[in-house]
PDB file of C-alpha atoms and ligand atoms in Angstrom:
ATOM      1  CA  UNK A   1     139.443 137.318  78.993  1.00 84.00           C
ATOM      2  CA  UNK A   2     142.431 139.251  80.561  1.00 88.00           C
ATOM      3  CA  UNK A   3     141.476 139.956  84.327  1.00 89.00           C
ATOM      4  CA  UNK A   4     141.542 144.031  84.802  1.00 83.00           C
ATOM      5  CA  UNK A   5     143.952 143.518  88.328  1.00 83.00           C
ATOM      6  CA  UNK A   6     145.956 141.124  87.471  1.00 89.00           C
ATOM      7  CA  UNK A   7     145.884 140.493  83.905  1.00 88.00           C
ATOM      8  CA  UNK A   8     145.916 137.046  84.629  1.00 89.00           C
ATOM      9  CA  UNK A   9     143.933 134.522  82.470  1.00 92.00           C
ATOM     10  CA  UNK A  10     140.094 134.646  83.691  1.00 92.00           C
ATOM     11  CA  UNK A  11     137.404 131.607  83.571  1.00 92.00           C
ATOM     12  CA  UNK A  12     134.026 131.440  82.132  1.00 93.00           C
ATOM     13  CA  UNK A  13     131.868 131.450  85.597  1.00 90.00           C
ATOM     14  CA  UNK A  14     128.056 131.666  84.992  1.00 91.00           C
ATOM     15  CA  UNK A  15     126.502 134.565  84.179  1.00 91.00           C
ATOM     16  CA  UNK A  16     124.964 137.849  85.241  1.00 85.00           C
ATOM     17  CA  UNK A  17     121.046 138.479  86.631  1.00 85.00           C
ATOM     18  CA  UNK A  18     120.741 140.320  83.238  1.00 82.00           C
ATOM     19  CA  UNK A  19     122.091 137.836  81.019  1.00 86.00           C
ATOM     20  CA  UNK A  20     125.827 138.726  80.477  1.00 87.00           C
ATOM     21  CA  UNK A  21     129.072 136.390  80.444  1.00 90.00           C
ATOM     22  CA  UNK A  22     130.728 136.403  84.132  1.00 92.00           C
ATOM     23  CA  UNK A  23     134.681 135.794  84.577  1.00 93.00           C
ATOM     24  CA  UNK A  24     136.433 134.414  87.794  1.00 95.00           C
ATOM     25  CA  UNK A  25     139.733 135.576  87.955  1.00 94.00           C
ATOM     26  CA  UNK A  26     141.994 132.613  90.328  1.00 93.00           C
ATOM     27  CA  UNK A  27     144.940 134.345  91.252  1.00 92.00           C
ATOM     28  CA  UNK A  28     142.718 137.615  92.112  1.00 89.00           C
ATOM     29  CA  UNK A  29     139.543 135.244  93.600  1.00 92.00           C
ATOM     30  CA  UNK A  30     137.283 138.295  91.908  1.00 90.00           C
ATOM     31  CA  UNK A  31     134.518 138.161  89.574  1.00 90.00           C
ATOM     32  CA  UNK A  32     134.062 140.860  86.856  1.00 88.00           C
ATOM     33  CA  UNK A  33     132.610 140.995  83.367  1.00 87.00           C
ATOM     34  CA  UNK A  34     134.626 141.929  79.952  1.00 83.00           C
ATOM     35  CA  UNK A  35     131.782 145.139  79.566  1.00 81.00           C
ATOM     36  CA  UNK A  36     129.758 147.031  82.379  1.00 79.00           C
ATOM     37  CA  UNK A  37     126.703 148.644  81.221  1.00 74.00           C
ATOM     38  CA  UNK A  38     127.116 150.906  84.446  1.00 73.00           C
ATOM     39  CA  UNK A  39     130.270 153.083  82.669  1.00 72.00           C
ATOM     40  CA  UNK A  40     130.758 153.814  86.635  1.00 72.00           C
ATOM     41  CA  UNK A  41     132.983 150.436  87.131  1.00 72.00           C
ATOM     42  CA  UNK A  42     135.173 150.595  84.733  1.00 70.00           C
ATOM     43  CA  UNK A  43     139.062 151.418  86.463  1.00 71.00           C
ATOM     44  CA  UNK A  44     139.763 154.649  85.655  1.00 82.00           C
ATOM     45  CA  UNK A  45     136.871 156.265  86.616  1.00 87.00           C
ATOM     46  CA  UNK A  46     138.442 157.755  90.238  1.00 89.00           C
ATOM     47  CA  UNK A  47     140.855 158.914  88.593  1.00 90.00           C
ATOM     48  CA  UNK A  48     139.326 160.350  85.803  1.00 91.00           C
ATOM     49  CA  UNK A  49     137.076 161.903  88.113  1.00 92.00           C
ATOM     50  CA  UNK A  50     139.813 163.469  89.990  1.00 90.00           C
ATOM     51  CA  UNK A  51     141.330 164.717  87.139  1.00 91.00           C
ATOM     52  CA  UNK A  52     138.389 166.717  86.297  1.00 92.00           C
ATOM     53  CA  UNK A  53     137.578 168.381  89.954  1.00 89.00           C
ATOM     54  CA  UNK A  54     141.620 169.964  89.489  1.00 87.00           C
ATOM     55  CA  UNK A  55     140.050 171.028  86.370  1.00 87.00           C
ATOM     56  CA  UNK A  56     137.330 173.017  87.420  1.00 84.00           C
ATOM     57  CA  UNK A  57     134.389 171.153  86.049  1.00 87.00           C
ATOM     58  CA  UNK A  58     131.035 170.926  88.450  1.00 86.00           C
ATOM     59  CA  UNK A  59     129.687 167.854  88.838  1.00 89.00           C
ATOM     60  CA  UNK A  60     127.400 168.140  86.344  1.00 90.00           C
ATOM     61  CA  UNK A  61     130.127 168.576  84.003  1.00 91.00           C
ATOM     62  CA  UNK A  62     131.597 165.190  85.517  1.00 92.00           C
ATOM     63  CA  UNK A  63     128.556 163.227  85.082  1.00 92.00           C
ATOM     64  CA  UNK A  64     128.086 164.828  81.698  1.00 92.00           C
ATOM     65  CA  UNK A  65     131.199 163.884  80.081  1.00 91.00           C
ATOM     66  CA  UNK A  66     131.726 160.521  81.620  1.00 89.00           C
ATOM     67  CA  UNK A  67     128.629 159.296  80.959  1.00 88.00           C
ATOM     68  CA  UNK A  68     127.862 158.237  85.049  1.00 89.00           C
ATOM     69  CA  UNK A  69     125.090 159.724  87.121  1.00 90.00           C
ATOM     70  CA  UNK A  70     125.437 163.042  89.348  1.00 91.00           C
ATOM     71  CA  UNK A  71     124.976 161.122  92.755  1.00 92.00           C
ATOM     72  CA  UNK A  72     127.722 158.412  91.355  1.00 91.00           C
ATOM     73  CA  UNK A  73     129.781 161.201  91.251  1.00 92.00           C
ATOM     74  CA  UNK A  74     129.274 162.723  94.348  1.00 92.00           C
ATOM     75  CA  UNK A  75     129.479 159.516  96.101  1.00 92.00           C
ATOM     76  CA  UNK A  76     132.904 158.520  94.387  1.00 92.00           C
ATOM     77  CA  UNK A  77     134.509 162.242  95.418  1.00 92.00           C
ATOM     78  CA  UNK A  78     133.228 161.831  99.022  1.00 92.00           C
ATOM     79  CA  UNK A  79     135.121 158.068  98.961  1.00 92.00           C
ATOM     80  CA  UNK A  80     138.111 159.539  97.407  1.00 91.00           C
ATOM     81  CA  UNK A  81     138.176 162.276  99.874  1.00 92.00           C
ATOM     82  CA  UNK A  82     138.181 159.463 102.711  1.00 92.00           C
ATOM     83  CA  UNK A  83     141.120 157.891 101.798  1.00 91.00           C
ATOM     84  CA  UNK A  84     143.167 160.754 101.445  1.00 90.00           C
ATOM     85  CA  UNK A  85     145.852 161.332 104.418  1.00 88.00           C
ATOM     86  CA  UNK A  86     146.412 165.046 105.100  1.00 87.00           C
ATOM     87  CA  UNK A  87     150.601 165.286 105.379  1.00 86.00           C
ATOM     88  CA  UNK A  88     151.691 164.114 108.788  1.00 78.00           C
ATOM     89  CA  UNK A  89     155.015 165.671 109.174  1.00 76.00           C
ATOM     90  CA  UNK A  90     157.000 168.958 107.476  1.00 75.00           C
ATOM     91  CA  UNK A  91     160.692 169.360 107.458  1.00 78.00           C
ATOM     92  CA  UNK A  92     162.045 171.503 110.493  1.00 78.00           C
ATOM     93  CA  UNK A  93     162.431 174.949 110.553  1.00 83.00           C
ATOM     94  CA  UNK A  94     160.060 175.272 107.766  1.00 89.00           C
ATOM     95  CA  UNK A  95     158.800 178.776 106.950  1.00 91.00           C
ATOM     96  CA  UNK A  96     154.767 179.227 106.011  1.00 93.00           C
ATOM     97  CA  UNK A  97     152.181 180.964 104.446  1.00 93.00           C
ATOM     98  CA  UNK A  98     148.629 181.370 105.654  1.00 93.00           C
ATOM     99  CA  UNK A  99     146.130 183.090 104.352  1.00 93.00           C
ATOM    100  CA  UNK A 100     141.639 182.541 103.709  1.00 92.00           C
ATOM    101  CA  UNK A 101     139.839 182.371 100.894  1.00 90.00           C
ATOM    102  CA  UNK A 102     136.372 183.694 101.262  1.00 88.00           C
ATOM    103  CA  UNK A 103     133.320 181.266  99.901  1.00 88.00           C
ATOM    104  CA  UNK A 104     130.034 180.538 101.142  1.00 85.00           C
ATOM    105  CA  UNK A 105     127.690 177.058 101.634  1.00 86.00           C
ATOM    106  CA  UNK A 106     124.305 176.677  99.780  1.00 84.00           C
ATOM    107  CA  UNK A 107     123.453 180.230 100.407  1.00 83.00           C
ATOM    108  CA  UNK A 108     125.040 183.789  99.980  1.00 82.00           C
ATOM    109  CA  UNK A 109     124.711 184.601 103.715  1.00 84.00           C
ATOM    110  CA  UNK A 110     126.455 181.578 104.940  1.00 86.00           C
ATOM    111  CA  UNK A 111     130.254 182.704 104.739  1.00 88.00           C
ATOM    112  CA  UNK A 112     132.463 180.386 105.639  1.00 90.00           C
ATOM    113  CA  UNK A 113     136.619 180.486 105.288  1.00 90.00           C
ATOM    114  CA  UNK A 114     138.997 178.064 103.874  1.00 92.00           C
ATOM    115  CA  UNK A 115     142.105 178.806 106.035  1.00 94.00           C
ATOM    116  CA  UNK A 116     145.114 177.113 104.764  1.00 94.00           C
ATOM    117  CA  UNK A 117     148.957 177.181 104.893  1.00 94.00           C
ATOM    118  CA  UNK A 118     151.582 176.455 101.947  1.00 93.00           C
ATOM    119  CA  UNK A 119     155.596 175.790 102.443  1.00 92.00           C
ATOM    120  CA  UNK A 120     157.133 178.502 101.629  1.00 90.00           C
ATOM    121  CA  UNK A 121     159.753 176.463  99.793  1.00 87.00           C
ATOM    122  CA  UNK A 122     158.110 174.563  97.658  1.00 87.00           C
ATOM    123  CA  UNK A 123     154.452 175.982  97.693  1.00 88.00           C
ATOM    124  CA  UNK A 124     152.983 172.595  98.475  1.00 90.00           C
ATOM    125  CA  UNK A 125     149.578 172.805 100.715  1.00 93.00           C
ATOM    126  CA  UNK A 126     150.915 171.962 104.249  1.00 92.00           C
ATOM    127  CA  UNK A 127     147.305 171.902 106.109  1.00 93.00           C
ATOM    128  CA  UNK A 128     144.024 173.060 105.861  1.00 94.00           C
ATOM    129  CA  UNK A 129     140.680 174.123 107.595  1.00 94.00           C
ATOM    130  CA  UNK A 130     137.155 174.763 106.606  1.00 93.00           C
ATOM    131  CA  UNK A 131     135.083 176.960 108.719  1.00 92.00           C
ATOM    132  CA  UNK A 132     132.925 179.716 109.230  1.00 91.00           C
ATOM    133  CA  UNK A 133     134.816 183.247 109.665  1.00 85.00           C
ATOM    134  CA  UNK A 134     135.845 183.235 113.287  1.00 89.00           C
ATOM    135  CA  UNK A 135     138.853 183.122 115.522  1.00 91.00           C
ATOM    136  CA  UNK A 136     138.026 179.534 116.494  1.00 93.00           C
ATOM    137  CA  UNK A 137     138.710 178.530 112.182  1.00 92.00           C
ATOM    138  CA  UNK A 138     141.629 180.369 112.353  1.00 93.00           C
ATOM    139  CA  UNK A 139     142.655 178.568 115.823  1.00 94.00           C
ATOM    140  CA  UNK A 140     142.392 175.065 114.781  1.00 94.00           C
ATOM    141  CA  UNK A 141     144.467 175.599 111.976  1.00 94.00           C
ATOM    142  CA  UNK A 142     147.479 177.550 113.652  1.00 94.00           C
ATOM    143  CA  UNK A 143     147.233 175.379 116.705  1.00 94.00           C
ATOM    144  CA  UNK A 144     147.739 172.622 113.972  1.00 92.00           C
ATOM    145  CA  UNK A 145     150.619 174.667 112.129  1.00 92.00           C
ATOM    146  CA  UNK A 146     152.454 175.152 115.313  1.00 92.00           C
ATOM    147  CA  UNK A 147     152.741 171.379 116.115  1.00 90.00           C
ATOM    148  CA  UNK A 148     154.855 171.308 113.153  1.00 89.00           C
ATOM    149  CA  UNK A 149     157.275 173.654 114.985  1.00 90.00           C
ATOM    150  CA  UNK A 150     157.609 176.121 111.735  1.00 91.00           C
ATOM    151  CA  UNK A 151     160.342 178.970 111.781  1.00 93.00           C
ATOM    152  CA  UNK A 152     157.789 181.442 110.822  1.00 92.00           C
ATOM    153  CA  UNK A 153     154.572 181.784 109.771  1.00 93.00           C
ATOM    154  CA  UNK A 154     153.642 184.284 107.247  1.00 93.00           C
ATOM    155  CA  UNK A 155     150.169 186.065 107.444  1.00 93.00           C
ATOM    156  CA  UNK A 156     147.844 189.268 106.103  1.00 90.00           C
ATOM    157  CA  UNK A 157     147.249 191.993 108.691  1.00 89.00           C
ATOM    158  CA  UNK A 158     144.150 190.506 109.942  1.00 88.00           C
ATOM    159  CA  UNK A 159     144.592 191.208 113.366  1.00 89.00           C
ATOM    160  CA  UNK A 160     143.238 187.591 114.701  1.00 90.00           C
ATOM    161  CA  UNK A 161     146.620 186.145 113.979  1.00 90.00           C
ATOM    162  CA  UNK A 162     148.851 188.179 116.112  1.00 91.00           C
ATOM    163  CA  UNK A 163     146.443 186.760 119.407  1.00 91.00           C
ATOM    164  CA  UNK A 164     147.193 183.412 117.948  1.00 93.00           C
ATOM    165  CA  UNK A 165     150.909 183.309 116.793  1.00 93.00           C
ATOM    166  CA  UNK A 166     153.510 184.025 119.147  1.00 93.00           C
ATOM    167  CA  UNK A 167     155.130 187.004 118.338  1.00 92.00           C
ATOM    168  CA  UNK A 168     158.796 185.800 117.613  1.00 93.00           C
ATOM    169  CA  UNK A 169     157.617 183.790 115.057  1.00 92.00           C
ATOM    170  CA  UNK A 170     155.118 185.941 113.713  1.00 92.00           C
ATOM    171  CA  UNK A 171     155.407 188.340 110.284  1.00 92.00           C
ATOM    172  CA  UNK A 172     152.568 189.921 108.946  1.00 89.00           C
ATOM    173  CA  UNK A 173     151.983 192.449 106.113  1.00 85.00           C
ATOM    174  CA  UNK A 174     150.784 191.943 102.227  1.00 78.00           C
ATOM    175  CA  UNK A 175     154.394 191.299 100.860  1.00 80.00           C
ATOM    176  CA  UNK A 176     154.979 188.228 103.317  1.00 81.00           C
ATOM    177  CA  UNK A 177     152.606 186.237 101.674  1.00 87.00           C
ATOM    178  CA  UNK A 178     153.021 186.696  97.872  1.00 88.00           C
ATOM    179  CA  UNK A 179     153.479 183.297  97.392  1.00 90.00           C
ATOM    180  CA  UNK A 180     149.667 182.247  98.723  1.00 91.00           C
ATOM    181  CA  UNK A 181     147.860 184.951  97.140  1.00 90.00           C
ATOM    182  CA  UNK A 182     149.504 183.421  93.838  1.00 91.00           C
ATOM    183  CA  UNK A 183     148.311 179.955  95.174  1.00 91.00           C
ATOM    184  CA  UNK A 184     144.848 181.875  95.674  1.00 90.00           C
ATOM    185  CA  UNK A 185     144.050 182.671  92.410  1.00 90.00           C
ATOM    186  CA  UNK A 186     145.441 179.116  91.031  1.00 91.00           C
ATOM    187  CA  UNK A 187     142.503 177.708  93.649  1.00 90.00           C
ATOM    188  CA  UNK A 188     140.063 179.957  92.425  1.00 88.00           C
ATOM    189  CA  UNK A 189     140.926 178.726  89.043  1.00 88.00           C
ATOM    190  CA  UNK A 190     141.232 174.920  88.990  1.00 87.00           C
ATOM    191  CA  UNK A 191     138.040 174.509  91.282  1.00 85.00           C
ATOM    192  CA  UNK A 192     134.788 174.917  90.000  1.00 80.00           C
ATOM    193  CA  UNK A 193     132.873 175.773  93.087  1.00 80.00           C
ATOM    194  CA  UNK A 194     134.930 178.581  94.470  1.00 83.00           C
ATOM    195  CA  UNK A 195     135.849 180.263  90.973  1.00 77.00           C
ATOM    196  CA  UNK A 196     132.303 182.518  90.912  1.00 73.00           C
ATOM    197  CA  UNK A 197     130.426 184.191  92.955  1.00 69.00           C
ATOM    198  CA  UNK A 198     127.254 183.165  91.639  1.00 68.00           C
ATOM    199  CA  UNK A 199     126.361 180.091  90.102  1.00 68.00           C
ATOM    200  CA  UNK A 200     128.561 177.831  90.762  1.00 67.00           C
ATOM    201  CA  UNK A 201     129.119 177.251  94.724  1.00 73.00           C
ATOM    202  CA  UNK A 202     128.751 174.166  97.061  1.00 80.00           C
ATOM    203  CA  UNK A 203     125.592 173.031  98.368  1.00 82.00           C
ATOM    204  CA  UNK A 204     127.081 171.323 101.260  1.00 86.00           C
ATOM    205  CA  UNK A 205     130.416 171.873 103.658  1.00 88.00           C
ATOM    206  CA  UNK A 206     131.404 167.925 103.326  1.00 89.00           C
ATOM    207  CA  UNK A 207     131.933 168.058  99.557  1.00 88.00           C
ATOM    208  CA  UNK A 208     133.664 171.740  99.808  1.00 89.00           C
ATOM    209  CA  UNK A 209     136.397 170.000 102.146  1.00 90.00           C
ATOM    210  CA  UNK A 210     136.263 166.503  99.853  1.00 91.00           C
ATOM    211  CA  UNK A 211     136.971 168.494  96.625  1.00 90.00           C
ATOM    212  CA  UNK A 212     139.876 170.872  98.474  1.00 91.00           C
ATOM    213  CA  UNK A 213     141.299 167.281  99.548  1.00 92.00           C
ATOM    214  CA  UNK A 214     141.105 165.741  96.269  1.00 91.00           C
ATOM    215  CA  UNK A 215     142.733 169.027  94.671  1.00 91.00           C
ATOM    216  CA  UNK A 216     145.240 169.413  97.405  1.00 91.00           C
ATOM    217  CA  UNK A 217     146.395 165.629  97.644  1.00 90.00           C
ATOM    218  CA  UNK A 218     144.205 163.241  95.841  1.00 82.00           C
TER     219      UNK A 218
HETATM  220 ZN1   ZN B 301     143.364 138.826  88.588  1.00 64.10          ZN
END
């Protein structure tokens, strides 16, 4: 057998608790088998899985189609989510868009906002913050966004922003930020849990912020 890593030559090396043939791969110095009964190890399942959260299938859908349990599923998303590295740097002078996208957590009355800024430029997802609808959501993420020293920042009308942006670098109004309401509506489509207002939504805050990572950057 063909080692899945390396694709190295593998040994014969005992066998399984339930009976199957076990290979030892030398150059690797991992064991593995030639078929899982757990469809869950198999290599492409992350990114399978990732695949389907840009999507918009649930997690049911997930565990559906590839055959792997629900709390597999969750548990692989939250370990994807991990790993991702939010950008560290922007180039200077960069001009952004910020804008929120209304959701809520588990139940109707538990609002929360997912605040987030794109570049301008080149639309890409510059930063991003999860948290209920208050100044102090908006707050982290600006304070965030100005460490990047941006030429402007682009926002709606809400009038939170103009106590947190300084003023020269500050435009507001609906045609500033065309380009994130576009981004908006591509959000609302690819993800599953904020594309209805019923229905589908997120039972808990972690995997809301692991899905938006794995969609933004995974
Ligand atoms: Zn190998």
């Amino acid at each position: 057998m063909d080692c899945v890593n390396c694709q190295g030559k593998c040994w014969r090396s005992g066998r399984q608790k339930n009976g199957l043939q076990r290979y030892y791969c030398p150059t690797c110095r991992k064991y593995q088998q030639a078929r899982y009964q757990y469809k869950a190890y198999s290599g492409s399942t992350d990114s399978q899985i990732k695949s389907l959260v840009r999507e918009s299938v649930c997690i049911r859908g997930i565990a559906r189609v590839l055959g792997i349990a629900r709390g597999t599923v969750l548990d692989r998303i939250r370990g994807l989510a991990a790993t991702i590295m939010r950008p560290a740097s922007q180039p200077d002078q960069v001009s952004l868009e910020v804008d929120e996208l209304w959701t809520y957590v588990s139940r109707k009355d538990n609002e929360y906002w997912v605040a987030y800024a794109i570049n301008r430029g080149n639309s890409a997802v510059v930063d991003f913050v999860v948290g209920k609808r208050t100044k102090s959501t908006l707050k982290q993420l600006i304070d965030r966004l100005l460490c990047l020293k941006p030429k402007t920042i682009r926002t709606d009308k809400l009038t939170l922003y103009e106590r947190l942006i300084p003023k020269r670098m500050h435009r507001a109004g609906s045609i500033c930020i065309n380009r994130i309401e576009r981004k908006n509506l591509s959000i609302r489509t690819h993800l599953k849990r904020l594309s209805r207002q019923t229905i589908c939504f997120s039972r808990s805050l972690l995997m809301l912020e692991s899905c938006l990572l794995v969609y933004f950057w995974g």
